[in-house]
Amino acid sequence: MSDSPHQMTPPPPEDEVSGWLRDRRGHFDQLVSSVEDYAIFMMSREGIILDWNRGAERLKGYTAPEIVGRHFSVFYSDEDRQSKFPDKELEIASAEGRFTVEGWRYRKDGTQFWASVTITAIRSESSAVEGFLKITRDLTEHRATDEMLRRSEERFRLLLESVQDYAIFMLDPEGHVMSWNNGARRIKLYEENEIVGRHFSIFYPPEAISIGMPGSLLAKALKDGRVEDEGWRVRKDGTRFWGNVVLTALHDSKGELRGFAKITRDLSDRQQVEHLRETGRRKDAFLATLAHELRNPLAPMLPGVDLLLHAPHDVATVTGIASMLKRQVDQMAHLIDDLLDMSRITAGKIALRHTVLPVREVVDTAVEASNPLIREFGHRLTLNLQDELMIEADPYRISQIISNLLSNAAKYTPPEGEIALTVSEKPGPMLEIRVTDNGIGIPKALQHSVFELFDQGASGSSGGLGIGLTLVRTLVEMHGGSIALFSAGEGQGCEFTVRLPVITTSAPAATGETPVIPSAPRSGPARILIADDGRNAADILGLFFQMEGMETAVAYDGEEAVKIAANFEPDFAFLDLGMPKLDGYEAARRIRRMYPRVILAALSGWGAEDDRRRSAEAGFDVHLLKPAKPDDLREVLRQHG
């Protein structure tokens, strides 16, 4: 061999190399002497270096004369030599045929490099180990790149894990959770070991799962690269939050789908602010509508009263104006009743009074209440009813549900429209109430809000306060039922379907009314005492009872009412509850002590259960809401006269 540093150098003494191995070194010289990218050399059974190629010289810094004949442990650290790690490598290679490792190695000048080392045992035909082939590759740059990437990934992982405001995690191509950060833990309440491996649809409410939303989001992200969505999401404890979600498809360098990145932000606070703003806007619209609706009946009433004053003897004029005044007062009373009902529902003060009765009675009452509005618009109402059905429910509230739905249909259907009311039995058994119309319809984007308080439909108010459908939904739910809306869209009409578990086979319950003994046998007209600090209200009631043929006395506070009663000996006393000097409760107690058989009727603007209970405890026989309707006043006289 030549003495060139790049040529294989003379071997060590013959007694250090087996004859079998010496015979094969020529092949090695021819193959690897000029290889520069790898350090390749042969070693004896003891680890003595026998050969040295160009790659070894370039990589380790030794020339062939400097290293051949030395033990290969020269490339290892002091710690490795003390632990006899080089000898262990040869032992493993001898036992297993091959040993591979990566680690720090040293050059001649003491510098380190990261090496990939493979030591292969060389065996004779008899399988005896005759020596070793050692191949070393410098992976310092590769390791530096890997380390940089590892540190970058570690920094990114720490960054993601430390993010608290966003749930950031990975999904596999089928949608199963693969990773979990602190933000996800905080927002969704799952620990990593509880959620990894589960399908991400667990975060969606049942109504979203029923329409296949999770799968459709994955499909859209796969098709478009990403998808963004907002909606209700579900935490581990079952509570909901309003989430903004960005789902991004992840592909490798070959374009194959590796999974999805999912980022979720809890926007519940923002949603609540938006909800409050929307509620405020609706309340403003409600107050404007309320002012408008109350002015509507007042507008004809004021000139009507003026005409009565100027033409008191014109019977036709007085009759016409009186009818108009009655209609307008009824309209105002209806608006006020709706407001009071909504207030009671909000305060949880409505209690249902269940009675067994034919559904026909409830429907007739509802239709009668809605007919004036239906006739005003010239609509045609079609009624389909199973007459034999019996229900156990609050008849007033069921009637209110039906009349509100009919009135809603009348208001939002152009003149001479078609309205249908169908009442039937469905499996369950369930009472199904369906109201359909061919009116203006509701765009799909607005259908979710029609049952919200103060919502007045797609076209704004058409008369009313925007609380009718809210009342309907609340009363339906109080009866354990459900309500659904269907509209094909604007101009396509509406269909409201109510289902109530109120059908029964029981017969109507007896009323069990106890007859009231009149205050005293009398041959003349009944004596009526009216007391109200509102002088006009008191005087009008006195005039009404006079026109009904009764003998009347009027007081303007509770104290005066008690004094008048002492001499007047009333059969009936209609007392306002909120009078000065002596309120209606105490006045009733004192009058009752004087006349145990007198019929006491409370007049109040409040009609909740607590209000009625308090008046009953004070001794009142009847509780009437102000303004008291003439028919209600007559009914009191009829029942107790």
XYZ file of C-alpha atoms in Angstrom, residues 249-259:
11
model
C -58.134 19.991 8.146
C -54.456 18.926 8.430
C -52.665 17.158 5.557
C -49.128 15.768 5.333
C -46.597 16.491 2.589
C -48.227 13.837 0.413
C -51.645 15.442 0.760
C -53.041 12.691 2.964
C -55.457 13.729 5.739
C -53.786 13.428 9.141
C -56.646 14.871 11.222
